[in-house]
Amino acid sequence: GHYALHSREYCHFTSPIRRYPDLIVHRALKWALAHPAAASPHDPRPAPHAEAALYSHHQLEEIAAETSETERRAASAERELRDWKTAQFMEEHLGDEYEALIISVQKYGCFVELLEIFVEGLLPIGAIEEAAGARCVYRERDHAIVALPGGGSRGSRRASAPKSRQKSWRLGDRIHIRAERIDPMRHRVEFALID
C-alpha cells in the first residue's frame, strides 16, 4: 500500500533495476507480455488452456512483505548513518551561527534546517524560552510555539494574550540560530535561538 497516494495497491518501478522489488515487477511484466493469454494470479477460474502466472498471489504477498521490511530497515540504517555523520561534521562547528528554516513544530521544540549547508537539527522549547525570556507553549491548532508574556504554565495548551502581543515560531519561519550541542544518544544537533 501507499499512504500518501491513499492506495491499497501500489507498485514502484525504476530503470535500470536497482532493487529486488523492482526486479520482481520487471520479471512479472516481461513474463506477462510474453504470455498474453496466461492466467492472472488473482483469477479464480483461469481459461482451460492458460498457463499459470509466473508468481502465485501467495508468493507475491510473501515477496512484498519481506522486501518491504528490508526497505524499511535499509531506510532506517541510512537515516541513522546520515544523522551520525551530520553530528560528526557539526561537532567542529559548535558555536557557529546560521540562518535556518523551521521545517517542523512539535510540543518539545522546532526542527530546523540550516539554509547554507542543509543540516537538520532541533531547537528545543527550552532554548526558545531562554531567548524569548518567557514561558512557551505549543499551540496545536496552527502548529506554533507561542511565548506567553507575563508567565503561564508550560503544560497549558492555550495562550491567553492577544495574537498581536505574542511572539511565535511557525513552520516556514526563518530564524537565526547557533549550533549549541550534539545529543550523543540521538546523534542530533541541538541549536540555540539568537534573538
CSV table of N, CA, C and O in Angstrom, one decimal, residues 41-158:
chain,number,residue,atom,x,y,z
A,41,PRO,N,-2.8,-14.1,-11.5
A,41,PRO,CA,-2.7,-14.8,-10.1
A,41,PRO,C,-3.9,-14.5,-9.3
A,41,PRO,O,-4.2,-15.2,-8.4
A,42,HIS,N,-4.7,-13.5,-9.7
A,42,HIS,CA,-6.0,-13.1,-9.0
A,42,HIS,C,-7.2,-13.9,-9.6
A,42,HIS,O,-8.2,-13.8,-9.0
A,43,ASP,N,-7.1,-14.5,-10.7
A,43,ASP,CA,-8.2,-15.1,-11.4
A,43,ASP,C,-8.5,-16.4,-10.8
A,43,ASP,O,-7.7,-17.4,-10.9
A,44,PRO,N,-9.7,-16.6,-10.1
A,44,PRO,CA,-10.0,-17.9,-9.5
A,44,PRO,C,-10.3,-19.0,-10.5
A,44,PRO,O,-10.1,-20.1,-10.3
A,45,ARG,N,-10.8,-18.6,-11.7
A,45,ARG,CA,-11.1,-19.6,-12.8
A,45,ARG,C,-10.4,-19.2,-14.1
A,45,ARG,O,-11.0,-18.5,-14.9
A,46,PRO,N,-9.1,-19.6,-14.2
A,46,PRO,CA,-8.4,-19.3,-15.5
A,46,PRO,C,-9.0,-20.0,-16.7
A,46,PRO,O,-9.7,-21.0,-16.5
A,47,ALA,N,-8.7,-19.5,-17.9
A,47,ALA,CA,-9.1,-20.2,-19.1
A,47,ALA,C,-8.6,-21.6,-19.1
A,47,ALA,O,-7.5,-21.9,-18.5
A,48,PRO,N,-9.3,-22.6,-19.8
A,48,PRO,CA,-8.9,-24.0,-19.7
A,48,PRO,C,-7.5,-24.3,-20.1
A,48,PRO,O,-6.8,-25.2,-19.5
A,49,HIS,N,-6.9,-23.6,-21.1
A,49,HIS,CA,-5.5,-24.0,-21.5
A,49,HIS,C,-4.5,-22.9,-21.2
A,49,HIS,O,-3.4,-22.8,-21.7
A,50,ALA,N,-4.9,-22.0,-20.2
A,50,ALA,CA,-4.0,-20.9,-19.9
A,50,ALA,C,-2.8,-21.4,-19.0
A,50,ALA,O,-3.0,-22.2,-18.2
A,51,GLU,N,-1.7,-20.8,-19.2
A,51,GLU,CA,-0.5,-21.1,-18.3
A,51,GLU,C,-0.7,-20.4,-17.0
A,51,GLU,O,-1.4,-19.4,-16.9
A,52,ALA,N,-0.1,-21.0,-16.0
A,52,ALA,CA,-0.2,-20.4,-14.6
A,52,ALA,C,0.7,-19.1,-14.7
A,52,ALA,O,1.7,-19.1,-15.4
A,53,ALA,N,0.4,-18.2,-13.9
A,53,ALA,CA,1.2,-16.9,-13.8
A,53,ALA,C,2.6,-17.3,-13.3
A,53,ALA,O,2.8,-18.3,-12.6
A,54,LEU,N,3.5,-16.4,-13.5
A,54,LEU,CA,4.9,-16.5,-13.1
A,54,LEU,C,5.0,-16.7,-11.6
A,54,LEU,O,5.7,-17.5,-11.1
A,55,TYR,N,4.3,-15.9,-10.9
A,55,TYR,CA,4.2,-15.9,-9.4
A,55,TYR,C,2.8,-16.1,-9.0
A,55,TYR,O,1.9,-15.5,-9.5
A,56,SER,N,2.6,-16.9,-8.0
A,56,SER,CA,1.2,-17.0,-7.4
A,56,SER,C,0.9,-15.8,-6.5
A,56,SER,O,1.8,-15.1,-6.1
A,57,HIS,N,-0.4,-15.6,-6.3
A,57,HIS,CA,-0.7,-14.4,-5.4
A,57,HIS,C,-0.1,-14.6,-4.0
A,57,HIS,O,0.4,-13.6,-3.5
A,58,HIS,N,0.0,-15.8,-3.5
A,58,HIS,CA,0.6,-16.0,-2.2
A,58,HIS,C,2.1,-15.7,-2.2
A,58,HIS,O,2.6,-15.1,-1.3
A,59,GLN,N,2.8,-16.1,-3.3
A,59,GLN,CA,4.2,-15.8,-3.4
A,59,GLN,C,4.5,-14.3,-3.5
A,59,GLN,O,5.4,-13.8,-2.9
A,60,LEU,N,3.6,-13.6,-4.3
A,60,LEU,CA,3.8,-12.1,-4.4
A,60,LEU,C,3.6,-11.5,-3.0
A,60,LEU,O,4.3,-10.5,-2.7
A,61,GLU,N,2.6,-12.0,-2.2
A,61,GLU,CA,2.4,-11.4,-0.9
A,61,GLU,C,3.6,-11.6,0.0
A,61,GLU,O,4.0,-10.7,0.7
A,62,GLU,N,4.2,-12.8,-0.1
A,62,GLU,CA,5.4,-13.1,0.8
A,62,GLU,C,6.5,-12.2,0.3
A,62,GLU,O,7.3,-11.7,1.2
A,63,ILE,N,6.8,-12.1,-1.0
A,63,ILE,CA,7.9,-11.3,-1.5
A,63,ILE,C,7.6,-9.8,-1.1
A,63,ILE,O,8.6,-9.1,-0.7
A,64,ALA,N,6.4,-9.3,-1.2
A,64,ALA,CA,6.1,-7.9,-0.9
A,64,ALA,C,6.4,-7.7,0.6
A,64,ALA,O,7.0,-6.6,0.9
A,65,ALA,N,5.9,-8.6,1.5
A,65,ALA,CA,6.1,-8.4,2.9
A,65,ALA,C,7.6,-8.4,3.2
A,65,ALA,O,8.1,-7.5,4.0
A,66,GLU,N,8.4,-9.3,2.7
A,66,GLU,CA,9.8,-9.4,3.0
A,66,GLU,C,10.6,-8.2,2.5
A,66,GLU,O,11.4,-7.6,3.2
A,67,THR,N,10.3,-7.8,1.2
A,67,THR,CA,11.1,-6.7,0.6
A,67,THR,C,10.7,-5.4,1.2
A,67,THR,O,11.5,-4.5,1.4
A,68,SER,N,9.4,-5.2,1.7
A,68,SER,CA,9.0,-4.0,2.3
A,68,SER,C,9.8,-3.9,3.7
A,68,SER,O,10.2,-2.8,4.0
A,69,GLU,N,9.9,-4.9,4.4
A,69,GLU,CA,10.6,-4.9,5.7
A,69,GLU,C,12.1,-4.6,5.4
A,69,GLU,O,12.7,-3.8,6.2
A,70,THR,N,12.6,-5.2,4.4
A,70,THR,CA,14.0,-4.9,4.1
A,70,THR,C,14.3,-3.5,3.7
A,70,THR,O,15.2,-2.8,4.1
A,71,GLU,N,13.3,-2.9,2.9
A,71,GLU,CA,13.4,-1.5,2.5
A,71,GLU,C,13.3,-0.6,3.8
A,71,GLU,O,14.1,0.4,3.9
A,72,ARG,N,12.4,-0.9,4.7
A,72,ARG,CA,12.3,-0.1,5.9
A,72,ARG,C,13.6,-0.2,6.7
A,72,ARG,O,14.1,0.9,7.3
A,73,ARG,N,14.2,-1.3,6.9
A,73,ARG,CA,15.5,-1.5,7.6
A,73,ARG,C,16.6,-0.7,6.9
A,73,ARG,O,17.4,0.0,7.6
A,74,ALA,N,16.6,-0.7,5.6
A,74,ALA,CA,17.6,0.0,4.8
A,74,ALA,C,17.5,1.5,5.0
A,74,ALA,O,18.4,2.2,5.2
A,75,ALA,N,16.2,2.0,4.9
A,75,ALA,CA,16.0,3.4,5.1
A,75,ALA,C,16.3,3.9,6.5
A,75,ALA,O,16.9,4.9,6.7
A,76,SER,N,16.0,3.0,7.5
A,76,SER,CA,16.4,3.4,8.9
A,76,SER,C,17.9,3.4,9.1
A,76,SER,O,18.4,4.3,9.7
A,77,ALA,N,18.6,2.5,8.5
A,77,ALA,CA,20.1,2.5,8.6
A,77,ALA,C,20.7,3.7,7.9
A,77,ALA,O,21.6,4.3,8.4
A,78,GLU,N,20.1,4.0,6.7
A,78,GLU,CA,20.6,5.2,6.0
A,78,GLU,C,20.4,6.5,6.8
A,78,GLU,O,21.3,7.3,6.9
A,79,ARG,N,19.2,6.6,7.4
A,79,ARG,CA,18.9,7.8,8.3
A,79,ARG,C,19.8,7.8,9.5
A,79,ARG,O,20.4,8.9,9.8
A,80,GLU,N,20.1,6.7,10.1
A,80,GLU,CA,21.0,6.6,11.2
A,80,GLU,C,22.4,7.0,10.9
A,80,GLU,O,23.0,7.8,11.6
A,81,LEU,N,22.9,6.6,9.7
A,81,LEU,CA,24.2,6.9,9.3
A,81,LEU,C,24.3,8.4,8.9
A,81,LEU,O,25.3,9.1,9.3
A,82,ARG,N,23.3,8.9,8.3
A,82,ARG,CA,23.3,10.3,7.9
A,82,ARG,C,23.3,11.2,9.2
A,82,ARG,O,24.1,12.2,9.3
A,83,ASP,N,22.5,10.8,10.2
A,83,ASP,CA,22.5,11.6,11.4
A,83,ASP,C,23.8,11.5,12.1
A,83,ASP,O,24.3,12.5,12.7
A,84,TRP,N,24.4,10.4,12.2
A,84,TRP,CA,25.7,10.2,12.8
A,84,TRP,C,26.8,11.1,12.1
A,84,TRP,O,27.6,11.8,12.8
A,85,LYS,N,26.8,11.0,10.8
A,85,LYS,CA,27.9,11.8,10.0
A,85,LYS,C,27.6,13.3,10.1
A,85,LYS,O,28.5,14.1,10.2
A,86,THR,N,26.3,13.7,10.2
A,86,THR,CA,26.0,15.1,10.4
A,86,THR,C,26.4,15.6,11.7
A,86,THR,O,27.0,16.7,11.8
A,87,ALA,N,26.2,14.8,12.8
A,87,ALA,CA,26.6,15.1,14.1
A,87,ALA,C,28.1,15.2,14.2
A,87,ALA,O,28.7,16.2,14.8
A,88,GLN,N,28.8,14.3,13.5
A,88,GLN,CA,30.3,14.3,13.5
A,88,GLN,C,30.8,15.6,12.8
A,88,GLN,O,31.7,16.2,13.3
A,89,PHE,N,30.2,16.0,11.7
A,89,PHE,CA,30.6,17.2,11.0
A,89,PHE,C,30.3,18.4,11.9
A,89,PHE,O,31.1,19.3,12.0
A,90,MET,N,29.1,18.5,12.5
A,90,MET,CA,28.7,19.7,13.2
A,90,MET,C,29.5,19.8,14.6
A,90,MET,O,29.5,20.9,15.1
A,91,GLU,N,30.1,18.8,15.1
A,91,GLU,CA,30.9,18.9,16.3
A,91,GLU,C,32.0,19.9,16.1
A,91,GLU,O,32.4,20.6,17.1
A,92,GLU,N,32.5,20.1,14.9
A,92,GLU,CA,33.6,21.0,14.6
A,92,GLU,C,33.0,22.5,14.4
A,92,GLU,O,33.8,23.4,14.2
A,93,HIS,N,31.7,22.6,14.4
A,93,HIS,CA,31.1,23.9,14.1
A,93,HIS,C,30.2,24.4,15.3
A,93,HIS,O,29.3,25.2,15.1
A,94,LEU,N,30.4,23.7,16.5
A,94,LEU,CA,29.6,24.2,17.6
A,94,LEU,C,30.0,25.7,17.9
A,94,LEU,O,31.1,26.0,17.8
A,95,GLY,N,29.0,26.5,18.2
A,95,GLY,CA,29.2,27.9,18.4
A,95,GLY,C,29.0,28.7,17.2
A,95,GLY,O,28.8,30.0,17.3
A,96,ASP,N,29.0,28.1,16.0
A,96,ASP,CA,28.8,28.9,14.7
A,96,ASP,C,27.3,29.3,14.6
A,96,ASP,O,26.4,28.5,15.1
A,97,GLU,N,27.1,30.4,14.0
A,97,GLU,CA,25.7,30.9,13.8
A,97,GLU,C,25.3,30.7,12.4
A,97,GLU,O,26.1,30.8,11.4
A,98,TYR,N,23.9,30.5,12.2
A,98,TYR,CA,23.4,30.1,10.9
A,98,TYR,C,22.0,30.7,10.8
A,98,TYR,O,21.3,31.0,11.8
A,99,GLU,N,21.6,30.9,9.5
A,99,GLU,CA,20.2,31.2,9.2
A,99,GLU,C,19.6,29.9,9.0
A,99,GLU,O,20.2,29.0,8.3
A,100,ALA,N,18.3,29.7,9.5
A,100,ALA,CA,17.7,28.4,9.3
A,100,ALA,C,16.2,28.6,9.0
A,100,ALA,O,15.6,29.7,9.2
A,101,LEU,N,15.6,27.5,8.6
A,101,LEU,CA,14.2,27.5,8.3
A,101,LEU,C,13.5,26.5,9.2
A,101,LEU,O,14.0,25.4,9.4
A,102,ILE,N,12.4,26.8,9.8
A,102,ILE,CA,11.7,25.9,10.7
A,102,ILE,C,10.9,24.9,9.7
A,102,ILE,O,10.1,25.3,8.9
A,103,ILE,N,11.2,23.6,9.9
A,103,ILE,CA,10.6,22.6,9.0
A,103,ILE,C,9.6,21.7,9.7
A,103,ILE,O,8.9,21.0,9.0
A,104,SER,N,9.6,21.8,11.0
A,104,SER,CA,8.6,21.0,11.8
A,104,SER,C,8.4,21.7,13.2
A,104,SER,O,9.4,22.1,13.7
A,105,VAL,N,7.2,21.7,13.7
A,105,VAL,CA,7.0,22.2,15.0
A,105,VAL,C,6.3,21.1,15.9
A,105,VAL,O,5.3,20.6,15.5
A,106,GLN,N,6.9,20.8,17.0
A,106,GLN,CA,6.4,19.8,17.9
A,106,GLN,C,6.2,20.4,19.3
A,106,GLN,O,6.7,21.5,19.6
A,107,LYS,N,5.7,19.7,20.2
A,107,LYS,CA,5.5,20.1,21.6
A,107,LYS,C,6.8,20.4,22.3
A,107,LYS,O,6.9,21.3,23.2
A,108,TYR,N,7.8,19.7,21.9
A,108,TYR,CA,9.1,19.9,22.6
A,108,TYR,C,10.1,20.8,21.9
A,108,TYR,O,11.2,21.0,22.3
A,109,GLY,N,9.7,21.4,20.8
A,109,GLY,CA,10.6,22.3,20.0
A,109,GLY,C,10.3,22.3,18.6
A,109,GLY,O,9.4,21.8,18.1
A,110,CYS,N,11.3,22.9,17.8
A,110,CYS,CA,11.2,23.0,16.4
A,110,CYS,C,12.3,22.3,15.7
A,110,CYS,O,13.5,22.4,16.2
A,111,PHE,N,12.0,21.6,14.7
A,111,PHE,CA,13.1,21.1,13.8
A,111,PHE,C,13.4,22.1,12.8
A,111,PHE,O,12.5,22.7,12.2
A,112,VAL,N,14.7,22.4,12.6
A,112,VAL,CA,15.2,23.4,11.7
A,112,VAL,C,16.1,22.8,10.7
A,112,VAL,O,16.8,21.8,10.9
A,113,GLU,N,16.2,23.5,9.5
A,113,GLU,CA,17.2,23.1,8.5
A,113,GLU,C,18.1,24.4,8.2
A,113,GLU,O,17.5,25.4,7.9
A,114,LEU,N,19.4,24.2,8.3
A,114,LEU,CA,20.3,25.3,8.0
A,114,LEU,C,20.2,25.6,6.5
A,114,LEU,O,20.2,24.7,5.7
A,115,LEU,N,20.1,26.9,6.2
A,115,LEU,CA,19.9,27.3,4.8
A,115,LEU,C,21.2,27.1,3.9
A,115,LEU,O,21.1,26.8,2.8
A,116,GLU,N,22.4,27.3,4.6
A,116,GLU,CA,23.6,27.2,3.8
A,116,GLU,C,24.1,25.8,3.6
A,116,GLU,O,24.7,25.5,2.5
A,117,ILE,N,24.0,25.0,4.6
A,117,ILE,CA,24.6,23.6,4.5
A,117,ILE,C,23.6,22.5,4.6
A,117,ILE,O,24.0,21.3,4.6
A,118,PHE,N,22.3,22.8,4.7
A,118,PHE,CA,21.2,21.8,4.7
A,118,PHE,C,21.4,20.7,5.8
A,118,PHE,O,21.2,19.5,5.5
A,119,VAL,N,21.8,21.1,6.9
A,119,VAL,CA,21.9,20.3,8.1
A,119,VAL,C,20.6,20.5,8.9
A,119,VAL,O,20.1,21.6,9.1
A,120,GLU,N,20.0,19.4,9.4
A,120,GLU,CA,18.8,19.5,10.2
A,120,GLU,C,19.2,19.2,11.7
A,120,GLU,O,20.1,18.5,12.0
A,121,GLY,N,18.4,19.8,12.6
A,121,GLY,CA,18.6,19.6,14.0
A,121,GLY,C,17.4,20.2,14.8
A,121,GLY,O,16.4,20.6,14.2
A,122,LEU,N,17.5,20.1,16.1
A,122,LEU,CA,16.4,20.5,17.0
A,122,LEU,C,16.7,21.8,17.7
A,122,LEU,O,17.8,22.0,18.2
A,123,LEU,N,15.7,22.7,17.7
A,123,LEU,CA,15.7,23.9,18.5
A,123,LEU,C,14.7,23.6,19.7
A,123,LEU,O,13.5,23.7,19.5
A,124,PRO,N,15.2,23.1,20.8
A,124,PRO,CA,14.4,22.7,21.9
A,124,PRO,C,13.5,23.9,22.5
A,124,PRO,O,13.9,25.0,22.4
A,125,ILE,N,12.4,23.6,23.0
A,125,ILE,CA,11.5,24.6,23.5
A,125,ILE,C,12.2,25.4,24.7
A,125,ILE,O,12.0,26.6,24.8
A,126,GLY,N,13.0,24.7,25.4
A,126,GLY,CA,13.7,25.4,26.5
A,126,GLY,C,14.7,26.5,25.9
A,126,GLY,O,14.8,27.5,26.5
A,127,ALA,N,15.3,26.2,24.8
A,127,ALA,CA,16.1,27.2,24.2
A,127,ALA,C,15.3,28.4,23.6
A,127,ALA,O,15.8,29.6,23.7
A,128,ILE,N,14.1,28.1,23.2
A,128,ILE,CA,13.2,29.2,22.7
A,128,ILE,C,12.8,30.0,23.9
A,128,ILE,O,12.8,31.3,23.9
A,129,GLU,N,12.4,29.4,25.0
A,129,GLU,CA,12.0,30.1,26.2
A,129,GLU,C,13.1,31.0,26.8
A,129,GLU,O,12.9,32.1,27.2
A,130,GLU,N,14.4,30.5,26.7
A,130,GLU,CA,15.5,31.2,27.2
A,130,GLU,C,15.7,32.5,26.4
A,130,GLU,O,15.9,33.6,26.9
A,131,ALA,N,15.6,32.4,25.0
A,131,ALA,CA,15.8,33.5,24.2
A,131,ALA,C,14.6,34.5,24.3
A,131,ALA,O,14.8,35.7,24.2
A,132,ALA,N,13.4,34.0,24.4
A,132,ALA,CA,12.2,34.8,24.5
A,132,ALA,C,12.1,35.5,25.9
A,132,ALA,O,11.3,36.4,26.0
A,133,GLY,N,12.7,34.9,26.9
A,133,GLY,CA,12.5,35.4,28.2
A,133,GLY,C,11.1,35.2,28.8
A,133,GLY,O,10.6,36.0,29.6
A,134,ALA,N,10.5,34.1,28.3
A,134,ALA,CA,9.1,33.8,28.7
A,134,ALA,C,8.8,32.4,28.5
A,134,ALA,O,9.5,31.7,27.8
A,135,ARG,N,7.8,31.9,29.2
A,135,ARG,CA,7.3,30.6,29.0
A,135,ARG,C,6.7,30.4,27.6
A,135,ARG,O,6.1,31.4,27.1
A,136,CYS,N,6.9,29.2,27.1
A,136,CYS,CA,6.3,29.0,25.7
A,136,CYS,C,5.5,27.8,25.8
A,136,CYS,O,5.7,26.8,26.5
A,137,VAL,N,4.5,27.7,24.9
A,137,VAL,CA,3.6,26.6,24.8
A,137,VAL,C,3.4,26.2,23.3
A,137,VAL,O,3.6,27.1,22.4
A,138,TYR,N,3.1,25.0,23.1
A,138,TYR,CA,2.8,24.5,21.7
A,138,TYR,C,1.3,24.8,21.5
A,138,TYR,O,0.5,24.3,22.3
A,139,ARG,N,1.0,25.5,20.4
A,139,ARG,CA,-0.4,25.8,20.1
A,139,ARG,C,-0.7,24.8,18.9
A,139,ARG,O,-0.3,25.0,17.8
A,140,GLU,N,-1.6,23.8,19.2
A,140,GLU,CA,-1.8,22.7,18.3
A,140,GLU,C,-2.6,23.2,17.1
A,140,GLU,O,-2.3,22.7,16.0
A,141,ARG,N,-3.5,24.1,17.2
A,141,ARG,CA,-4.4,24.5,16.1
A,141,ARG,C,-3.6,25.0,14.8
A,141,ARG,O,-4.0,24.8,13.7
A,142,ASP,N,-2.5,25.7,15.1
A,142,ASP,CA,-1.7,26.2,13.9
A,142,ASP,C,-0.2,25.7,14.0
A,142,ASP,O,0.6,26.3,13.3
A,143,HIS,N,0.0,24.7,14.8
A,143,HIS,CA,1.4,24.1,14.9
A,143,HIS,C,2.4,25.2,15.1
A,143,HIS,O,3.3,25.4,14.3
A,144,ALA,N,2.2,26.0,16.2
A,144,ALA,CA,3.1,27.1,16.5
A,144,ALA,C,3.6,26.9,18.0
A,144,ALA,O,2.9,26.4,18.8
A,145,ILE,N,4.8,27.4,18.2
A,145,ILE,CA,5.2,27.6,19.6
A,145,ILE,C,5.1,29.1,19.9
A,145,ILE,O,5.5,29.9,19.1
A,146,VAL,N,4.4,29.4,21.0
A,146,VAL,CA,4.0,30.7,21.3
A,146,VAL,C,4.6,31.1,22.7
A,146,VAL,O,4.4,30.4,23.7
A,147,ALA,N,5.2,32.3,22.7
A,147,ALA,CA,5.7,32.8,24.0
A,147,ALA,C,4.5,33.5,24.7
A,147,ALA,O,3.7,34.2,24.1
A,148,LEU,N,4.4,33.2,26.0
A,148,LEU,CA,3.4,33.8,26.8
A,148,LEU,C,3.9,34.9,27.7
A,148,LEU,O,4.6,34.7,28.7
A,149,PRO,N,3.7,36.2,27.3
A,149,PRO,CA,4.2,37.3,28.1
A,149,PRO,C,3.4,37.3,29.4
A,149,PRO,O,2.3,37.0,29.5
A,150,GLY,N,4.2,37.5,30.5
A,150,GLY,CA,3.6,37.6,31.8
A,150,GLY,C,3.4,36.2,32.4
A,150,GLY,O,2.6,36.0,33.3
A,151,GLY,N,4.1,35.2,31.9
A,151,GLY,CA,4.1,33.9,32.5
A,151,GLY,C,3.2,32.9,31.8
A,151,GLY,O,3.2,32.9,30.6
A,152,GLY,N,2.5,32.1,32.6
A,152,GLY,CA,1.8,31.0,32.0
A,152,GLY,C,2.5,29.7,32.3
A,152,GLY,O,3.7,29.7,32.6
A,153,SER,N,1.7,28.6,32.3
A,153,SER,CA,2.3,27.3,32.7
A,153,SER,C,2.7,26.6,31.4
A,153,SER,O,2.0,26.6,30.4
A,154,ARG,N,3.9,25.9,31.5
A,154,ARG,CA,4.4,25.2,30.3
A,154,ARG,C,3.4,24.2,29.8
A,154,ARG,O,3.2,23.9,28.7
A,155,GLY,N,2.6,23.5,30.8
A,155,GLY,CA,1.7,22.5,30.4
A,155,GLY,C,0.4,23.0,29.8
A,155,GLY,O,-0.4,22.3,29.3
A,156,SER,N,0.1,24.3,30.0
A,156,SER,CA,-1.2,24.8,29.5
A,156,SER,C,-1.2,24.8,28.0
A,156,SER,O,-0.2,25.1,27.3
A,157,ARG,N,-2.3,24.5,27.4
A,157,ARG,CA,-2.4,24.4,25.9
A,157,ARG,C,-2.8,25.7,25.3
A,157,ARG,O,-2.7,25.9,24.1
A,158,ARG,N,-3.4,26.7,26.1
A,158,ARG,CA,-3.9,27.9,25.5
A,158,ARG,C,-3.0,29.1,25.8
A,158,ARG,O,-2.5,29.2,26.9
